[in-house]
Coordinates of C-alpha atoms in Angstrom, one line a residue:
Chain A
M166 CA 0.0 0.0 0.0
P167 CA 2.7 2.6 0.6
E168 CA 3.7 2.2 -3.1
R169 CA 0.2 3.1 -4.1
L170 CA 0.3 6.2 -1.9
L171 CA 3.6 7.2 -3.3
A172 CA 2.3 6.8 -6.8
R173 CA -0.8 8.9 -6.1
V174 CA 1.3 11.6 -4.4
R175 CA 3.6 11.7 -7.4
E176 CA 0.7 12.0 -9.7
R177 CA -1.2 14.7 -7.8
L178 CA 1.6 16.8 -6.3
G179 CA 4.7 16.0 -8.4
A180 CA 7.6 13.6 -8.2
E181 CA 9.6 16.0 -6.1
V182 CA 7.3 15.5 -3.2
V183 CA 8.2 11.8 -3.0
V184 CA 11.5 11.2 -1.3
S185 CA 13.5 8.8 -3.5
D186 CA 17.1 9.8 -2.7
R187 CA 18.5 6.8 -0.8
A188 CA 20.7 8.9 1.5
A189 CA 17.6 11.0 2.5
L190 CA 15.6 7.8 3.1
A191 CA 18.4 6.4 5.2
V192 CA 18.3 9.5 7.4
L193 CA 14.5 9.3 7.8
A194 CA 14.8 5.6 8.9
T195 CA 17.3 6.4 11.6
D196 CA 16.4 7.1 15.2
L197 CA 18.6 7.7 18.2
A198 CA 16.6 5.7 20.7
E199 CA 16.9 2.1 21.8
G200 CA 14.0 0.7 19.8
K201 CA 14.6 -1.9 17.1
P202 CA 16.0 -0.6 13.8
A203 CA 13.1 0.9 11.8
I204 CA 11.7 -0.3 8.6
L205 CA 11.0 2.6 6.1
E206 CA 8.7 1.8 3.3
G207 CA 8.4 5.3 1.8
A208 CA 8.5 9.0 2.6
V209 CA 7.0 12.2 1.3
R210 CA 8.2 15.7 1.8
P211 CA 5.5 18.3 1.1
A212 CA 6.3 22.0 1.1
S213 CA 2.9 23.5 2.0
A214 CA -0.1 23.0 4.3
E215 CA -2.3 22.4 1.2
A216 CA 0.1 19.6 0.1
V217 CA 0.0 18.1 3.6
A218 CA -3.8 18.1 3.5
E219 CA -3.8 16.4 0.1
I220 CA -1.4 13.7 1.3
V221 CA -3.6 13.1 4.3
K222 CA -6.6 12.7 2.1
I223 CA -4.8 10.2 -0.1
A224 CA -3.6 8.3 3.0
A225 CA -7.1 8.2 4.4
E226 CA -8.4 6.9 1.1
L227 CA -5.8 4.1 0.9
R228 CA -5.7 3.6 4.7
V229 CA -1.9 4.1 4.8
P230 CA -0.6 5.3 8.2
L231 CA 1.5 8.5 8.2
I232 CA 4.3 9.1 10.6
P233 CA 5.0 12.8 11.0
R234 CA 8.6 13.7 11.4
V235 CA 10.7 16.9 11.3
A236 CA 14.3 16.9 12.5
G237 CA 14.3 13.4 14.0
T238 CA 16.2 14.6 17.1
S239 CA 13.8 13.2 19.6
V240 CA 15.4 10.6 21.8
A241 CA 12.1 8.9 22.7
G242 CA 11.6 7.0 19.5
L243 CA 8.7 9.2 18.5
A244 CA 9.8 9.6 14.9
A245 CA 10.5 5.9 14.3
P246 CA 8.7 4.6 11.2
E247 CA 6.7 1.4 11.3
P248 CA 5.8 -1.4 8.8
G249 CA 3.3 -0.4 6.2
A250 CA 3.6 3.3 7.0
V251 CA 4.9 6.3 5.1
V252 CA 7.0 9.0 6.8
L253 CA 5.5 12.5 6.4
D254 CA 8.7 14.6 6.5
L255 CA 7.6 18.1 7.4
G256 CA 11.1 19.6 7.1
G257 CA 10.1 21.2 3.8
L258 CA 7.6 23.4 5.5
D259 CA 10.3 25.7 6.9
R260 CA 9.0 29.2 6.6
I261 CA 8.9 31.8 9.4
L262 CA 5.7 33.4 8.3
S263 CA 5.9 36.4 10.6
I264 CA 7.5 37.8 13.7
D265 CA 5.5 40.5 15.4
P266 CA 8.1 42.6 17.3
V267 CA 5.4 44.5 19.3
D268 CA 3.0 41.7 20.3
A269 CA 5.9 39.3 20.5
I270 CA 4.3 36.5 18.4
A271 CA 6.0 34.4 15.7
V272 CA 4.1 32.2 13.2
L273 CA 6.1 29.2 12.2
E274 CA 5.9 26.2 10.0
P275 CA 7.0 22.8 11.5
G276 CA 10.3 22.7 9.7
V277 CA 11.6 25.9 11.3
T278 CA 14.6 25.0 13.4
F279 CA 15.9 26.6 16.6
G280 CA 18.9 27.8 14.6
A281 CA 16.6 29.5 12.0
I282 CA 14.4 31.2 14.6
E283 CA 17.5 32.4 16.5
K284 CA 18.8 34.0 13.4
A285 CA 15.5 35.5 12.4
I286 CA 14.9 37.0 15.8
R287 CA 18.4 38.4 16.0
E288 CA 17.8 40.1 12.7
Q289 CA 14.2 41.2 13.1
A290 CA 13.5 41.6 16.8
P291 CA 16.7 41.4 18.8
H292 CA 14.9 42.5 22.0
L293 CA 13.0 39.2 21.9
T294 CA 13.9 35.5 22.4
V295 CA 12.5 32.1 22.5
S296 CA 13.0 29.4 25.1
Y297 CA 15.8 27.2 23.8
P298 CA 16.0 23.5 24.7
L299 CA 19.1 21.5 25.3
S300 CA 18.9 20.3 21.7
P301 CA 20.9 20.9 18.6
P302 CA 20.1 23.9 16.4
E303 CA 18.5 21.5 13.9
A304 CA 15.7 20.6 16.3
S305 CA 12.2 21.8 15.3
V306 CA 10.6 24.6 17.4
V307 CA 7.1 23.4 16.5
A308 CA 7.8 19.8 17.4
N309 CA 9.4 20.8 20.8
A310 CA 6.4 23.0 21.6
L311 CA 3.9 20.4 20.6
L312 CA 5.7 17.7 22.7
D313 CA 5.6 19.9 25.8
G314 CA 9.4 20.2 25.7
L315 CA 11.3 22.4 28.0
G316 CA 13.8 25.2 27.4
N317 CA 16.1 27.7 29.0
L318 CA 13.2 30.0 30.0
S319 CA 11.1 27.2 31.5
L320 CA 11.9 28.4 35.0
R321 CA 9.7 31.4 34.3
H322 CA 7.4 30.2 31.6
G323 CA 7.0 26.4 32.0
T324 CA 7.0 24.1 28.9
L325 CA 7.3 25.5 25.4
A326 CA 3.7 24.3 24.8
E327 CA 2.5 27.0 27.2
A328 CA 3.8 29.6 24.7
I329 CA 1.5 28.3 22.0
A330 CA -0.9 31.0 21.0
G331 CA -2.7 29.1 18.2
L332 CA -2.4 26.3 15.7
E333 CA -3.3 25.4 12.1
I334 CA -3.9 21.7 11.8
V335 CA -4.7 19.1 9.2
R336 CA -7.2 16.5 10.6
G337 CA -7.3 12.9 9.7
D338 CA -9.8 13.5 6.9
G339 CA -7.5 16.1 5.3
T340 CA -9.5 19.2 6.4
L341 CA -7.8 22.2 8.0
L342 CA -8.7 24.0 11.2
R343 CA -7.3 26.7 13.4
T344 CA -7.2 26.9 17.2
G345 CA -6.7 30.0 19.4
S346 CA -7.8 33.6 18.7
W347 CA -7.2 33.2 14.9
A348 CA -10.0 30.7 14.7
L349 CA -12.1 33.8 14.2
A350 CA -11.6 35.4 10.8
G351 CA -10.0 38.8 11.1
A352 CA -8.3 38.1 14.4
P353 CA -4.5 37.5 14.5
P354 CA -3.1 34.6 16.6
F355 CA -2.4 36.6 19.8
A356 CA -3.5 34.1 22.4
R357 CA -5.2 30.8 23.1
A358 CA -7.9 32.8 24.8
P359 CA -10.8 33.8 24.7
L360 CA -12.4 31.1 22.5
P361 CA -13.0 27.5 23.5
D362 CA -9.4 26.2 23.9
L363 CA -8.9 23.3 21.5
T364 CA -5.1 23.7 21.3
G365 CA -4.5 21.2 24.0
L366 CA -6.0 18.5 21.9
F367 CA -2.9 18.6 19.8
V368 CA -0.3 19.1 22.6
S369 CA 1.7 16.0 23.6
A370 CA -0.6 14.0 21.3
Q371 CA 2.4 13.1 19.1
G372 CA 0.6 13.7 15.9
T373 CA -2.2 11.3 16.7
T374 CA -4.9 13.9 16.5
G375 CA -3.7 16.0 13.6
I376 CA -0.7 17.3 11.6
V377 CA 0.2 20.8 12.7
T378 CA 1.2 23.0 9.7
K379 CA 1.5 26.4 11.5
L380 CA 2.1 27.3 15.1
A381 CA 1.8 30.8 16.6
L382 CA 4.4 31.1 19.4
E383 CA 4.8 33.6 22.1
L384 CA 8.2 35.1 22.2
H385 CA 9.8 36.5 25.4
R386 CA 11.8 39.7 26.2
E387 CA 15.5 39.1 26.1
P388 CA 17.2 40.6 29.2
R389 CA 19.7 43.3 28.2
F390 CA 22.1 42.2 30.9
R391 CA 22.9 38.6 31.7
Q392 CA 25.2 36.7 34.0
R393 CA 25.4 32.9 33.8
S394 CA 27.4 31.1 36.5
F395 CA 28.0 27.5 37.4
I396 CA 27.8 26.6 41.0
P397 CA 29.5 23.4 42.1
A398 CA 27.2 21.3 44.4
G399 CA 29.1 18.8 46.4
D400 CA 26.3 16.3 46.7
R401 CA 22.7 15.6 45.6
R402 CA 21.2 17.1 48.7
T403 CA 22.8 20.4 47.9
A404 CA 21.8 20.3 44.2
V405 CA 18.2 19.7 45.1
A406 CA 18.3 22.4 47.8
L407 CA 19.6 24.9 45.2
L408 CA 16.9 24.0 42.7
S409 CA 14.2 24.1 45.3
E410 CA 15.1 27.3 47.1
L411 CA 16.6 29.6 44.5
P412 CA 13.4 30.0 42.4
A413 CA 11.8 31.8 45.3
L414 CA 14.2 34.7 44.9
E415 CA 12.5 35.5 41.6
I416 CA 15.8 36.9 40.2
L417 CA 16.8 34.0 38.0
S418 CA 15.8 33.5 34.3
D419 CA 17.2 30.0 34.2
L420 CA 18.3 27.4 36.7
G421 CA 19.2 23.8 36.2
A422 CA 21.7 21.1 37.2
V423 CA 23.8 18.5 35.4
S424 CA 25.5 15.6 37.2
W425 CA 29.2 14.8 37.1
P426 CA 29.1 12.2 34.2
L427 CA 27.6 14.8 31.9
C428 CA 30.2 17.3 32.9
R429 CA 32.9 14.8 32.2
M430 CA 31.3 13.9 28.8
A431 CA 31.3 17.6 27.9
L432 CA 35.0 17.6 28.7
G433 CA 35.6 14.7 26.4
G434 CA 35.6 11.9 29.0
D435 CA 33.8 8.6 28.9
P436 CA 33.0 8.2 32.5
E437 CA 32.8 4.9 34.4
P438 CA 30.2 4.5 37.1
D439 CA 32.3 5.5 40.1
R440 CA 32.5 9.1 41.0
D441 CA 35.6 10.7 42.5
A442 CA 34.5 11.6 46.0
A443 CA 36.3 15.0 45.7
E444 CA 34.4 15.9 42.6
P445 CA 31.2 18.1 42.7
E446 CA 28.3 15.7 42.2
F447 CA 26.4 18.4 40.2
L448 CA 27.1 21.7 38.5
V449 CA 24.2 24.0 38.9
H450 CA 23.8 26.7 36.3
A451 CA 22.1 29.9 37.3
D452 CA 21.3 32.7 35.0
L453 CA 20.6 36.2 36.2
G454 CA 18.9 38.4 33.7
A455 CA 17.7 42.0 33.9
M456 CA 16.8 45.0 31.7
D457 CA 18.9 47.3 33.9
E458 CA 22.5 46.8 34.9
E459 CA 21.9 48.0 38.5
I460 CA 19.2 45.4 38.9
L461 CA 21.5 42.7 37.7
K462 CA 24.2 43.8 40.2
A463 CA 21.7 43.8 43.0
S464 CA 20.5 40.3 41.9
A465 CA 24.0 39.0 41.9
R466 CA 24.4 40.3 45.5
V467 CA 21.2 38.6 46.5
L468 CA 22.3 35.3 45.0
D469 CA 25.7 35.5 46.7
R470 CA 24.0 36.2 50.0
T471 CA 21.6 33.3 49.6
L472 CA 24.4 30.9 48.6
A473 CA 26.3 32.0 51.8
G474 CA 23.2 31.2 53.8
L475 CA 23.0 27.7 52.3
R476 CA 26.7 27.1 53.2
R477 CA 26.0 28.2 56.8
R478 CA 23.3 25.5 56.8
G479 CA 26.0 22.9 56.1
L480 CA 25.3 22.5 52.4
S481 CA 28.2 21.9 50.1
V482 CA 27.8 25.0 47.8
G483 CA 30.9 26.0 45.8
E484 CA 31.9 29.5 44.6
P485 CA 30.0 30.5 41.4
I486 CA 32.1 30.3 38.2
P487 CA 31.2 32.7 35.4
V488 CA 30.5 30.8 32.3
Q489 CA 32.8 33.1 30.4
S490 CA 35.7 31.6 32.3
F491 CA 34.9 28.2 31.1
A492 CA 34.4 29.4 27.6
K493 CA 37.7 31.3 27.5
L494 CA 39.5 28.3 28.9
L495 CA 38.1 25.8 26.4
P496 CA 36.3 27.2 23.4
S497 CA 34.4 23.8 23.2
L498 CA 32.6 24.8 26.3
A499 CA 31.5 28.1 24.8
R500 CA 28.3 26.2 23.8
L501 CA 27.4 26.4 27.5
A502 CA 27.1 30.1 27.2
S503 CA 24.8 30.5 24.2
F504 CA 21.7 29.0 22.7
P505 CA 20.8 27.0 20.7
T506 CA 23.5 24.7 22.0
R507 CA 25.4 21.7 20.6
I508 CA 25.1 18.4 22.4
D509 CA 27.7 16.7 20.3
F510 CA 29.3 15.1 23.4
L511 CA 26.1 13.1 23.8
L512 CA 25.7 12.1 20.2
D513 CA 29.3 11.7 19.0
H514 CA 30.4 8.4 20.5
A515 CA 31.2 5.0 19.2
G516 CA 27.8 3.5 19.8
G517 CA 25.8 6.4 18.4
G518 CA 22.7 5.7 20.6
L519 CA 21.1 8.1 22.9
S520 CA 18.1 7.4 25.1
W521 CA 16.5 8.8 28.2
V522 CA 13.8 8.8 30.8
G523 CA 12.6 12.4 31.0
T524 CA 10.0 13.2 33.6
Y525 CA 8.1 16.1 35.1
G526 CA 7.1 15.8 38.7
P527 CA 6.3 17.7 41.9
G528 CA 9.2 19.9 42.9
R529 CA 8.9 18.9 46.6
R530 CA 9.6 15.3 45.7
L531 CA 12.6 15.9 43.5
G532 CA 15.0 14.8 46.1
A533 CA 13.2 11.5 46.8
A534 CA 12.9 10.8 43.1
L535 CA 16.5 11.5 42.5
E536 CA 17.6 9.0 45.2
K537 CA 15.4 6.3 43.7
G538 CA 16.7 7.0 40.2
H539 CA 20.3 6.8 41.4
A540 CA 19.6 3.5 43.2
V541 CA 18.4 2.1 39.8
M542 CA 21.4 3.4 38.0
A543 CA 23.8 2.0 40.7
E544 CA 22.2 -1.4 40.6
A545 CA 22.5 -1.5 36.8
G546 CA 26.1 -0.3 37.0
A547 CA 25.3 2.7 34.8
V548 CA 26.6 6.2 35.1
P549 CA 24.0 8.5 36.6
A550 CA 23.9 11.1 33.8
V551 CA 21.2 13.4 35.1
V552 CA 19.6 16.8 34.1
M553 CA 17.3 18.5 36.6
R554 CA 15.4 21.8 36.4
P555 CA 12.7 23.6 38.3
M556 CA 9.9 24.7 36.0
K557 CA 7.4 27.6 36.1
G558 CA 8.8 29.2 39.3
G559 CA 9.5 25.8 40.9
R560 CA 5.9 24.5 40.8
F561 CA 7.2 21.4 39.2
A562 CA 10.6 20.0 38.2
V563 CA 12.3 18.1 35.4
L564 CA 14.3 14.9 36.2
R565 CA 15.9 13.3 33.3
Y566 CA 18.3 10.3 33.1
V567 CA 20.3 10.1 29.9
H568 CA 22.1 7.1 28.5
R569 CA 24.6 6.7 25.7
F570 CA 24.6 3.2 24.2
D571 CA 25.6 1.1 21.3
R572 CA 22.8 1.1 18.7
G573 CA 24.5 -1.8 16.9
S574 CA 24.1 -4.1 19.9
D575 CA 20.8 -5.8 20.6
T576 CA 22.2 -6.6 24.1
D577 CA 22.9 -3.0 24.8
R578 CA 19.6 -1.9 23.5
R579 CA 17.8 -4.4 25.7
R580 CA 20.0 -3.3 28.7
V581 CA 19.0 0.4 28.2
R582 CA 15.3 -0.5 27.8
G583 CA 15.5 -2.4 31.0
I584 CA 17.0 0.5 32.9
N585 CA 14.5 2.9 31.4
E586 CA 11.6 0.7 32.5
A587 CA 13.0 0.5 36.0
L588 CA 13.6 4.2 36.1
A589 CA 10.1 5.0 34.9
D590 CA 8.6 2.8 37.6
V591 CA 10.5 4.3 40.5
L592 CA 10.1 7.9 39.3
L593 CA 6.3 7.5 38.8
A594 CA 6.2 6.2 42.4
E595 CA 7.3 9.7 43.4
G596 CA 4.8 11.3 41.1
F597 CA 7.2 11.9 38.1
V598 CA 5.5 11.4 34.8
M599 CA 7.4 10.8 31.5
Y600 CA 7.1 13.6 29.0
K601 CA 7.4 12.9 25.2
S602 CA 6.2 9.5 26.4
P603 CA 7.4 6.7 24.2
D604 CA 4.8 4.0 23.4
W605 CA 6.5 1.4 25.6
A606 CA 5.9 3.7 28.6
V607 CA 2.3 4.4 27.7
R608 CA 1.7 0.6 27.4
R609 CA 3.5 0.0 30.7
F610 CA 1.2 2.5 32.6
R611 CA -1.9 2.0 30.5
D612 CA -4.0 0.6 33.4
R613 CA -2.9 3.4 35.7
F614 CA -4.5 6.2 33.7
D615 CA -7.8 7.6 34.9
P616 CA -10.4 5.6 33.0
G617 CA -12.3 8.8 32.0
F618 CA -9.1 10.3 30.7
R619 CA -8.3 7.2 28.6
R620 CA -11.8 7.1 27.2
L621 CA -11.8 10.7 26.2
V622 CA -8.4 10.5 24.6
L623 CA -9.6 7.6 22.5
E624 CA -12.9 9.3 21.6
T625 CA -11.0 12.5 20.6
R626 CA -8.8 10.4 18.3
E627 CA -11.9 8.8 16.9
V628 CA -13.3 12.2 16.0
L629 CA -10.2 13.8 14.7
D630 CA -8.7 10.7 12.9
P631 CA -11.5 8.2 12.5
L632 CA -9.5 6.0 10.1
R633 CA -6.5 5.9 12.5
I634 CA -3.9 6.9 9.9
L635 CA -2.1 9.5 12.0
N636 CA 0.8 8.0 13.8
P637 CA -1.4 5.1 14.9
S638 CA 1.1 3.3 17.1
R639 CA 1.6 6.2 19.4
W640 CA -0.4 6.6 22.7
P641 CA -1.6 3.0 22.7
L642 CA -4.2 3.5 25.3
A643 CA -6.8 1.2 23.8
Chain B
M1053 CA 56.4 8.1 31.0
P1054 CA 55.3 7.5 27.4
G1055 CA 57.3 8.8 24.5
F1056 CA 55.6 11.8 22.8
Q1057 CA 55.6 12.4 19.1
P1058 CA 57.9 15.2 18.0
T1059 CA 56.2 18.3 16.7
H1060 CA 59.1 19.2 14.4
A1061 CA 61.2 17.2 12.1
A1062 CA 65.0 17.3 12.1
D1063 CA 65.0 20.0 9.5
G1064 CA 62.7 22.2 11.6
S1065 CA 59.6 21.7 9.5
Q1066 CA 56.4 21.0 11.4
V1067 CA 55.1 17.4 11.5
R1068 CA 51.7 16.2 12.3
E1069 CA 51.1 17.0 15.9
E1070 CA 50.0 14.0 18.0
S1071 CA 48.5 14.5 21.4
R1072 CA 51.0 15.7 23.9
V1073 CA 48.7 14.9 26.7
R1074 CA 47.9 11.5 28.0
V1075 CA 45.2 11.0 30.7
V1076 CA 45.9 7.9 32.8
D1077 CA 42.7 5.9 33.4
P1078 CA 40.5 8.6 31.8
G1079 CA 37.2 6.9 32.7
R1080 CA 37.9 7.6 36.4
M1081 CA 39.5 11.0 36.0
H1082 CA 37.6 13.7 37.7
M1083 CA 36.4 16.8 35.9
A1084 CA 39.2 19.0 37.0
G1085 CA 41.8 16.6 35.6
L1086 CA 39.9 16.4 32.3
M1087 CA 39.7 20.1 32.2
I1088 CA 43.4 20.6 32.8
A1089 CA 44.1 17.9 30.2
A1090 CA 41.9 19.7 27.6
L1091 CA 43.5 23.0 28.4
I1092 CA 47.1 21.7 28.0
E1093 CA 46.0 20.0 24.8
R1094 CA 44.9 23.4 23.5
R1095 CA 48.0 25.2 24.8
G1096 CA 50.4 22.3 24.2
G1097 CA 52.9 24.5 22.4
R1098 CA 53.6 26.3 25.7
I1099 CA 54.8 23.2 27.5
G1100 CA 58.3 24.1 26.3
R1101 CA 60.9 22.8 28.7
L1102 CA 58.6 22.0 31.6
S1103 CA 59.7 18.7 33.2
G1104 CA 59.0 16.9 36.4
D1105 CA 55.9 16.5 38.5
V1106 CA 53.5 19.3 39.4
L1107 CA 50.5 18.9 41.7
I1108 CA 47.4 20.9 40.9
E1109 CA 44.6 20.9 43.6
V1110 CA 41.3 22.3 42.4
G1111 CA 39.0 22.3 45.4
E1112 CA 39.3 18.8 46.6
M1113 CA 40.3 17.4 43.2
A1114 CA 44.0 16.7 43.0
T1115 CA 45.8 16.1 39.8
L1116 CA 49.4 15.2 39.2
L1117 CA 51.0 16.4 36.0
R1118 CA 54.1 14.6 35.0
F1119 CA 55.9 16.7 32.3
A1120 CA 58.6 15.2 30.1
K1121 CA 59.9 15.6 26.6
G1122 CA 57.4 18.2 25.6
G1123 CA 54.4 16.1 26.8
V1124 CA 52.5 15.5 29.9
E1125 CA 50.8 12.6 31.7
V1126 CA 47.7 13.6 33.7
T1127 CA 47.2 11.3 36.6
R1128 CA 46.0 11.1 40.2
P1129 CA 48.6 11.7 42.8
G1130 CA 49.9 8.6 44.5
T1131 CA 51.7 8.2 47.8
G1132 CA 55.3 9.2 48.0
M1133 CA 55.2 11.7 45.2
R1134 CA 57.6 14.6 45.4
P1135 CA 56.1 17.3 43.1
L1136 CA 58.4 20.2 42.2
A1137 CA 55.5 22.7 42.5
R1138 CA 52.0 22.8 44.0
V1139 CA 49.2 25.1 43.0
R1140 CA 45.9 25.1 44.9
G1141 CA 42.6 27.0 44.6
S1142 CA 38.9 26.6 44.3
L1143 CA 37.4 25.6 41.0
A1144 CA 36.2 29.2 40.5
A1145 CA 39.6 30.7 41.4
M1146 CA 41.5 28.3 39.1
A1147 CA 39.1 28.8 36.3
G1148 CA 39.3 32.6 36.6
A1149 CA 43.1 32.6 36.9
M1150 CA 43.5 30.3 33.9
A1151 CA 40.9 32.2 31.8
G1152 CA 42.6 35.6 32.0
E1153 CA 42.7 36.9 35.6
G1154 CA 46.2 35.6 35.7
F1155 CA 48.0 33.5 38.4
V1156 CA 49.9 36.5 39.8
G1157 CA 46.8 38.6 40.5
A1158 CA 45.0 35.6 41.9
A1159 CA 47.9 34.7 44.1
L1160 CA 48.2 38.2 45.3
R1161 CA 44.6 38.2 46.3
R1162 CA 45.2 34.8 47.9
R1163 CA 42.6 33.1 45.7
I1164 CA 45.2 30.6 44.7
R1165 CA 48.3 29.4 46.5
A1166 CA 51.4 28.4 44.7
R1167 CA 54.7 27.0 46.0
G1168 CA 57.7 25.1 44.8
R1169 CA 60.6 25.7 42.5
P1170 CA 60.4 29.3 41.0
L1171 CA 61.5 28.2 37.6
V1172 CA 58.8 25.5 37.4
L1173 CA 56.2 28.0 38.7
L1174 CA 57.2 30.5 36.0
R1175 CA 56.8 27.9 33.3
L1176 CA 53.5 26.8 34.7
L1177 CA 52.5 30.5 34.6
R1178 CA 53.2 30.5 30.9
L1179 CA 51.2 27.3 30.4
F1180 CA 48.2 28.1 32.4
G1181 CA 48.3 31.9 32.8
G1182 CA 45.6 32.9 30.4
D1183 CA 45.8 33.5 26.6
H1184 CA 47.8 36.7 27.1
A1185 CA 50.3 35.3 29.7

């Protein structure tokens, strides 16, 4: 059946829309995560919303599943193709349709990368910025927002999905709709309010309810003065205390922590599970940002005073190190000072695999979840490569365990999946829920979802994609 | 001590530069040791005639640098070592000194402490003392 779809697309939209280049197909078949190697039976690359709608209509007619994909940088296996399906590569829809410098809204197609939006904002509205994730510049802004991803402004603004002001979507029958204020003709996409808010039906749905072809994104003011520092935290308790207590100061624009194995990887090391007892267990990064230099200086004094107070309480808080010092010492570390950033140290290794268990959970239980996660890693003999962040003023937190592994080894893939399952179990016990949920995790916790929630998700899919052609394997709640 | 590849041929022409830095047991080396190794790798041309053992203590992380023949082995200190020089400071102080503040200024402000043979300390200053040292 994929062949028939490809033939029809070729006939109706032109041969250039069907991906036939072997190298391009090979890229679309690849995935970083630990799932089995993907089988790619075909791919199409439209360049407009109308072409996407036409392809969806053909797919519905022929009952061929479509797997939406943009950059393929997700590490949760979300872009992995499946037998009998065709990959819908949205990378060709890569226009920044508008940037409103006054209302601070950008309208983007799904192929717009963080690298492209950074350049456009710098040229057209340098007083604004977007929340950049710890992802390469090739990552898609729209995909990250739709998947509830996080970014460097998440401390203040929550997930990137909270910055969505409206969507344009192709439903499973090939029809288009808009959500947010621009659902009313004549109104621009300034907010999700005040109409019935349907945007959430498409957030974290992984393309199962529709294919998003345009997204209106709130931009944020870029502080004119910044100071980024790394604060060594001698142990886990200290790192958690910093992440729990510093948000209350309301002077930070970004705050997060990375554990010692990630620090070593960034320095070119390939760490073994044992930590050197003398080494800080975490480096906490803290960004001060202000529109006025005096406010920045005052904020720096407040931060220093607070850190001194934490030391007096017996916590192992080191002296802050300005990121510029790191960057001057080793240019390779300059990536820590600017966004979008390169995470080549995670991707460029002999095995080539990268996987994670990324969770959002209650901030007050971060310490308990971290202890349980570390116990799982220790039992598995794995390095505890961890990223943590407070979100939205510290109301909730991110806890993410990352693994590099050998994609060529079935044994290693199974080992990583086993660790991920054990991590997901213990973290959920502390209230931490996986984001960008891979289908294995949804299956694992299927019976723990609220029955009413499950039923409504399935009914929503039934309404928006009655023929189940949109990424049908994702969110297996049935 | 391993042999290091020469950076110049007998006629003075430059040959392909192999790493002058070898980290012993890199999987267990702490981040300060890895950072020092990466920094020396970048500034390798400044090793010059440095030779002998030097102890660098960054916070609680101790690293022994064994200089010889234009290269260096980065390792953990063992018992019975007799370094020719010792430099000690917090991670922030060492990073600041190496990134441009300079060792002399940092030492005068007592942010770092250095002791040992003056000639070795001078050569270390050249190697670590910022890009304009």
